[in-house]
Amino acid sequence: MTATSMIEAAGRALADSRRLLVLSGAGLSAESGIPTFREAQTGLWAKFSPQDLATPEAFAANPERVWAWYRWRRSLIARGGVNPGHRAIAALERHLDVVIATQNVDGLQSAAGSHDVSELHGNIWIDRCSACDAEHRQPVAEADDDAELPYCDACGARMRPGVVWFGEMLPVNALERAQAELERCDCVLVVGTSNQVYPAAALVEMAVAGPATVIEVNPQATSVSAAVDAHIAETASKALPALVDRLDGLGAAR
Ligand code: OAD
């Protein structure tokens, strides 16, 4: 089936649904100019080592290097901003109840206007104390590379980026919210994730095994593409606005 006929089928499935869970990953923000992780050549993990940058041990050994990398990523996000894919997901709230569980740490889905976003891997705009967990939300702006590394106002320990690193637990509330919604929703939209990082990937697998209609938007096939109800092999910024147009056309606004 072509992407157009998949969008047609997915639009009908959404029009028949009342509650939607969106599970999103780095591909959704790729068209904001923010690199994904696992794509050959362009993915962050093709250029950088997660062991050196995204573990508690890496931060303990070299906080300057870790902060420099996260500040660079903050700058990319601040420059990129929201794209039509994020906006289309926000627009879906015109038609049905939407809960989003994202692996993205960029904060762009909330910036696009979505009201219910669970950030499974944390948020890059939050500085969190490495000792007492006190948090400070930072303004979305290009980073000042020369700025001093931050320390906690409350206890004096080093602040770290408020993201989940390899070997760390996901925020319990975010994961539980996504799991609970998986039980209630009648449709799941999986966008821009390679489905390789657990436990987020398990949410996708549970969706595929469960009764909800599952729509996947990803230009590449993933491990679940053959099992979903509709795989739209198109980029998020093309497929999602087209899906919203289709839904508008079906007159499904509430
Ligand atoms: P990946 O980089 O693993 O996968 C990105 C997916 O997006 C791939 O399947 C691409 O085919 C797809 N993609 C690329 N461009 C797209 C576009 N324009 N529209 C739609 N899809 C597109 O990213 P994630 O699955 O999000 O975790 O990675 C999950 C986690 O791995 C990240 O949260 C991060 C990383 O290690 C931590 O750092 C803990």
Coordinates of C-alpha atoms and ligand atoms in Angstrom, one line a residue:
M1 CA 0.0 0.0 0.0
T2 CA 1.2 3.5 -0.7
A3 CA 1.8 6.1 2.0
T4 CA -1.4 8.0 0.8
S5 CA -3.6 5.0 1.2
M6 CA -2.1 4.2 4.6
I7 CA -2.9 7.8 5.6
E8 CA -6.4 7.3 4.4
A9 CA -6.8 4.1 6.5
A10 CA -5.1 5.7 9.5
G11 CA -7.4 8.8 9.3
R12 CA -10.5 6.5 9.3
A13 CA -9.1 4.6 12.4
L14 CA -8.5 7.9 14.2
A15 CA -11.9 9.2 13.3
D16 CA -13.4 6.1 14.9
S17 CA -11.3 6.5 18.1
R18 CA -11.8 8.6 21.2
R19 CA -8.5 8.2 23.1
L20 CA -5.1 8.3 21.4
L21 CA -1.7 7.4 22.9
V22 CA 1.2 8.9 20.9
L23 CA 4.6 7.2 21.5
S24 CA 7.3 9.4 19.9
G25 CA 11.0 9.3 19.4
A26 CA 13.9 11.2 17.9
G27 CA 12.6 10.9 14.3
L28 CA 9.8 13.3 15.2
S29 CA 12.3 16.0 15.9
A30 CA 14.7 15.1 13.1
E31 CA 13.0 17.7 10.8
S32 CA 13.8 20.4 13.4
G33 CA 17.5 19.7 12.6
I34 CA 18.0 17.6 15.7
P35 CA 19.9 14.4 14.9
T36 CA 18.5 11.0 15.8
F37 CA 20.5 8.5 17.6
R38 CA 20.9 5.3 15.6
E39 CA 20.8 6.2 12.0
A40 CA 24.0 5.3 10.1
Q41 CA 26.2 8.3 9.4
T42 CA 23.9 11.0 10.8
G43 CA 22.9 9.4 14.2
L44 CA 24.4 10.8 17.4
W45 CA 25.6 7.3 18.4
A46 CA 27.4 7.0 15.1
K47 CA 29.6 9.9 16.1
F48 CA 29.7 9.9 19.9
S49 CA 30.0 7.2 22.5
P50 CA 27.1 6.9 24.8
Q51 CA 29.5 5.5 27.5
D52 CA 31.4 8.8 27.4
L53 CA 28.4 11.1 27.4
A54 CA 25.2 9.5 28.7
T55 CA 26.0 7.6 31.9
P56 CA 26.3 8.6 35.5
E57 CA 29.9 7.3 35.4
A58 CA 30.8 9.5 32.4
F59 CA 29.4 12.5 34.3
A60 CA 31.4 11.7 37.5
A61 CA 34.6 11.2 35.4
N62 CA 34.2 14.3 33.2
P63 CA 31.3 16.7 33.9
E64 CA 32.8 19.3 31.6
R65 CA 32.7 17.0 28.6
V66 CA 29.2 15.8 29.4
W67 CA 27.8 19.4 29.9
A68 CA 29.5 20.6 26.7
W69 CA 27.7 17.9 24.8
Y70 CA 24.3 18.7 26.4
R71 CA 24.8 22.4 25.9
W72 CA 25.5 21.8 22.2
R73 CA 22.3 19.8 22.0
R74 CA 20.4 22.5 23.7
S75 CA 21.6 25.0 21.1
L76 CA 20.4 22.7 18.3
I77 CA 17.0 22.4 19.9
A78 CA 16.7 26.2 20.5
R79 CA 17.7 26.9 16.9
G80 CA 15.4 24.1 15.4
G81 CA 12.2 24.7 17.3
V82 CA 8.9 22.9 16.7
N83 CA 8.2 21.5 13.2
P84 CA 5.0 20.6 11.4
G85 CA 5.0 17.1 12.9
H86 CA 4.9 18.4 16.5
R87 CA 2.2 20.9 15.5
A88 CA 0.1 18.2 13.9
I89 CA 0.2 16.0 17.0
A90 CA -0.9 19.0 19.0
A91 CA -3.7 19.6 16.5
L92 CA -5.0 16.1 17.0
E93 CA -6.4 17.3 20.4
R94 CA -9.2 19.0 18.3
H95 CA -10.4 15.6 17.4
L96 CA -9.8 13.2 20.3
D97 CA -8.3 12.9 23.8
V98 CA -4.5 12.7 23.3
V99 CA -1.9 11.5 25.7
I100 CA 1.8 11.6 24.6
A101 CA 4.7 9.6 26.0
T102 CA 7.9 10.7 24.3
Q103 CA 11.5 9.5 24.5
N104 CA 12.5 13.0 23.4
V105 CA 14.1 15.3 25.9
D106 CA 13.8 18.4 23.8
G107 CA 10.5 19.7 25.2
L108 CA 9.3 20.5 21.7
Q109 CA 5.9 18.6 21.9
S110 CA 4.8 20.7 24.9
A111 CA 6.2 23.8 23.1
A112 CA 3.9 22.9 20.1
G113 CA 0.9 23.1 22.5
S114 CA 0.2 19.5 23.5
H115 CA -1.3 19.4 27.0
D116 CA -0.5 15.9 28.3
V117 CA 3.1 15.0 27.6
S118 CA 5.0 12.4 29.7
E119 CA 8.7 12.7 29.1
L120 CA 10.0 9.1 29.5
H121 CA 13.7 10.1 29.3
G122 CA 13.5 13.5 31.1
N123 CA 13.9 17.0 29.8
I124 CA 17.2 18.6 28.6
W125 CA 16.0 22.1 29.8
I126 CA 16.0 21.0 33.4
D127 CA 19.1 21.1 35.5
R128 CA 18.9 18.5 38.3
C129 CA 21.1 18.3 41.4
S130 CA 23.2 15.2 41.3
A131 CA 22.9 14.9 45.1
C132 CA 19.5 16.2 46.3
D133 CA 17.5 16.1 43.1
A134 CA 16.5 19.8 43.3
E135 CA 15.5 21.0 39.8
H136 CA 15.8 24.2 37.9
R137 CA 14.1 24.8 34.6
Q138 CA 16.3 26.7 32.2
P139 CA 15.1 29.1 29.5
V140 CA 15.0 27.7 26.0
A141 CA 18.0 29.5 24.4
E142 CA 21.3 28.8 22.8
A143 CA 23.8 27.8 25.4
D144 CA 26.7 29.9 26.5
D145 CA 29.6 27.5 26.2
D146 CA 31.8 29.6 28.4
A147 CA 29.3 29.8 31.3
E148 CA 30.4 28.2 34.6
L149 CA 29.1 24.7 35.3
P150 CA 26.0 24.9 37.5
Y151 CA 26.0 24.0 41.2
C152 CA 22.9 23.4 43.4
D153 CA 21.6 26.4 45.3
A154 CA 20.2 24.1 48.0
C155 CA 23.1 21.8 48.8
G156 CA 26.1 22.9 46.7
A157 CA 26.5 19.7 44.7
R158 CA 27.0 19.7 40.9
M159 CA 23.9 20.1 38.8
R160 CA 23.5 17.6 35.9
P161 CA 21.2 17.5 32.9
G162 CA 17.7 16.3 33.9
V163 CA 17.7 13.5 31.4
V164 CA 17.7 9.7 31.9
W165 CA 21.1 8.1 31.3
F166 CA 22.0 4.5 30.4
G167 CA 21.7 2.4 33.5
E168 CA 19.2 4.8 35.2
M169 CA 15.5 4.3 36.0
L170 CA 12.9 6.1 34.0
P171 CA 10.7 8.6 35.9
V172 CA 8.1 6.4 37.5
N173 CA 5.2 8.8 37.0
A174 CA 5.9 9.1 33.3
L175 CA 6.1 5.4 32.7
E176 CA 3.0 4.6 34.7
R177 CA 1.0 7.3 32.9
A178 CA 1.9 5.7 29.6
Q179 CA 1.2 2.2 30.8
A180 CA -2.2 3.3 32.2
E181 CA -3.1 5.0 28.9
L182 CA -2.2 1.9 27.0
E183 CA -4.9 0.1 28.8
R184 CA -7.5 2.8 28.1
C185 CA -6.8 4.1 24.6
D186 CA -8.3 2.8 21.4
C187 CA -5.6 4.0 19.1
V188 CA -1.8 4.2 19.4
L189 CA 0.4 6.4 17.1
V190 CA 4.1 5.4 17.1
V191 CA 6.2 8.1 15.5
G192 CA 9.9 8.3 14.8
T193 CA 11.3 5.6 17.1
S194 CA 13.5 2.7 16.2
N195 CA 11.9 0.7 19.1
Q196 CA 15.2 -0.5 20.4
V197 CA 15.5 1.2 23.8
Y198 CA 13.6 -0.4 26.7
P199 CA 11.4 0.1 28.5
A200 CA 10.0 2.6 26.0
A201 CA 10.1 -0.1 23.2
A202 CA 8.1 -2.4 25.4
L203 CA 5.2 0.1 25.3
V204 CA 5.2 -0.2 21.6
E205 CA 5.3 -4.0 21.8
M206 CA 2.4 -4.0 24.3
A207 CA 0.4 -1.8 22.0
V208 CA 0.9 -4.2 19.1
A209 CA -0.1 -7.2 21.2
G210 CA -3.2 -5.4 22.6
P211 CA -6.6 -4.5 21.2
A212 CA -5.9 -0.8 20.2
T213 CA -5.3 0.1 16.5
V214 CA -1.6 0.8 16.0
I215 CA -0.4 3.3 13.4
E216 CA 3.3 3.8 12.8
V217 CA 4.9 6.8 11.1
N218 CA 8.5 6.1 10.1
P219 CA 10.2 6.3 6.7
Q220 CA 12.0 3.1 7.6
A221 CA 10.6 -0.3 8.6
T222 CA 11.2 -1.2 12.2
S223 CA 10.8 -4.4 14.2
V224 CA 7.0 -3.8 14.6
S225 CA 6.2 -2.4 11.1
A226 CA 4.9 -5.7 9.8
A227 CA 2.6 -6.2 12.8
V228 CA 1.0 -2.7 13.1
D229 CA -2.4 -1.9 11.6
A230 CA -0.9 0.9 9.3
H231 CA 2.7 1.7 8.7
I232 CA 3.0 5.1 7.0
A233 CA 6.4 5.0 5.4
E234 CA 6.8 8.8 5.3
T235 CA 8.5 11.5 7.4
A236 CA 6.6 12.8 10.4
S237 CA 6.3 16.4 9.1
K238 CA 4.7 15.1 5.9
A239 CA 2.6 12.3 7.2
L240 CA 1.2 13.9 10.4
P241 CA -0.2 17.1 8.9
A242 CA -1.7 14.9 6.1
L243 CA -3.3 12.8 8.8
V244 CA -4.8 15.8 10.5
D245 CA -6.1 17.1 7.1
R246 CA -7.7 13.7 6.6
L247 CA -9.3 13.8 10.0
D248 CA -10.6 17.4 9.4
G249 CA -12.0 16.2 6.1
L250 CA -13.9 13.4 7.8
G251 CA -15.5 16.1 10.0
A252 CA -14.4 14.3 13.2
A253 CA -13.9 17.4 15.3
R254 CA -15.6 17.4 18.6
Ligands
OAD1 P1 16.6 6.3 17.1 O1 17.7 7.2 16.6 O2 16.9 5.0 17.6 O3 15.5 6.1 15.9 C1 15.0 7.2 15.2 C2 13.9 6.6 14.3 O4 13.3 7.7 13.6 C3 14.4 5.7 13.2 O5 13.6 4.5 13.1 C4 14.3 6.5 11.9 O6 13.9 5.7 10.8 C5 13.1 7.4 12.2 N1 13.1 8.7 11.5 C6 14.1 9.4 11.0 N2 13.7 10.5 10.4 C7 12.4 10.6 10.6 C8 11.3 11.5 10.2 N3 11.6 12.6 9.6 N4 10.1 11.2 10.6 C9 9.8 10.1 11.2 N5 10.7 9.1 11.6 C10 12.0 9.4 11.3 O7 15.8 7.2 18.2 P2 14.8 6.7 19.4 O8 14.1 5.5 19.0 O9 14.0 7.9 19.8 O10 17.9 7.6 24.9 O11 15.9 6.4 20.4 C11 15.5 6.1 21.7 C12 16.5 6.5 22.7 O12 17.8 6.1 22.3 C13 16.7 8.0 22.9 O13 15.7 8.5 23.7 C14 18.1 8.1 23.6 C15 18.8 7.1 22.7 O14 19.9 6.4 23.3 C16 18.8 8.0 25.9 O15 19.7 8.8 25.7 C17 18.6 7.3 27.2

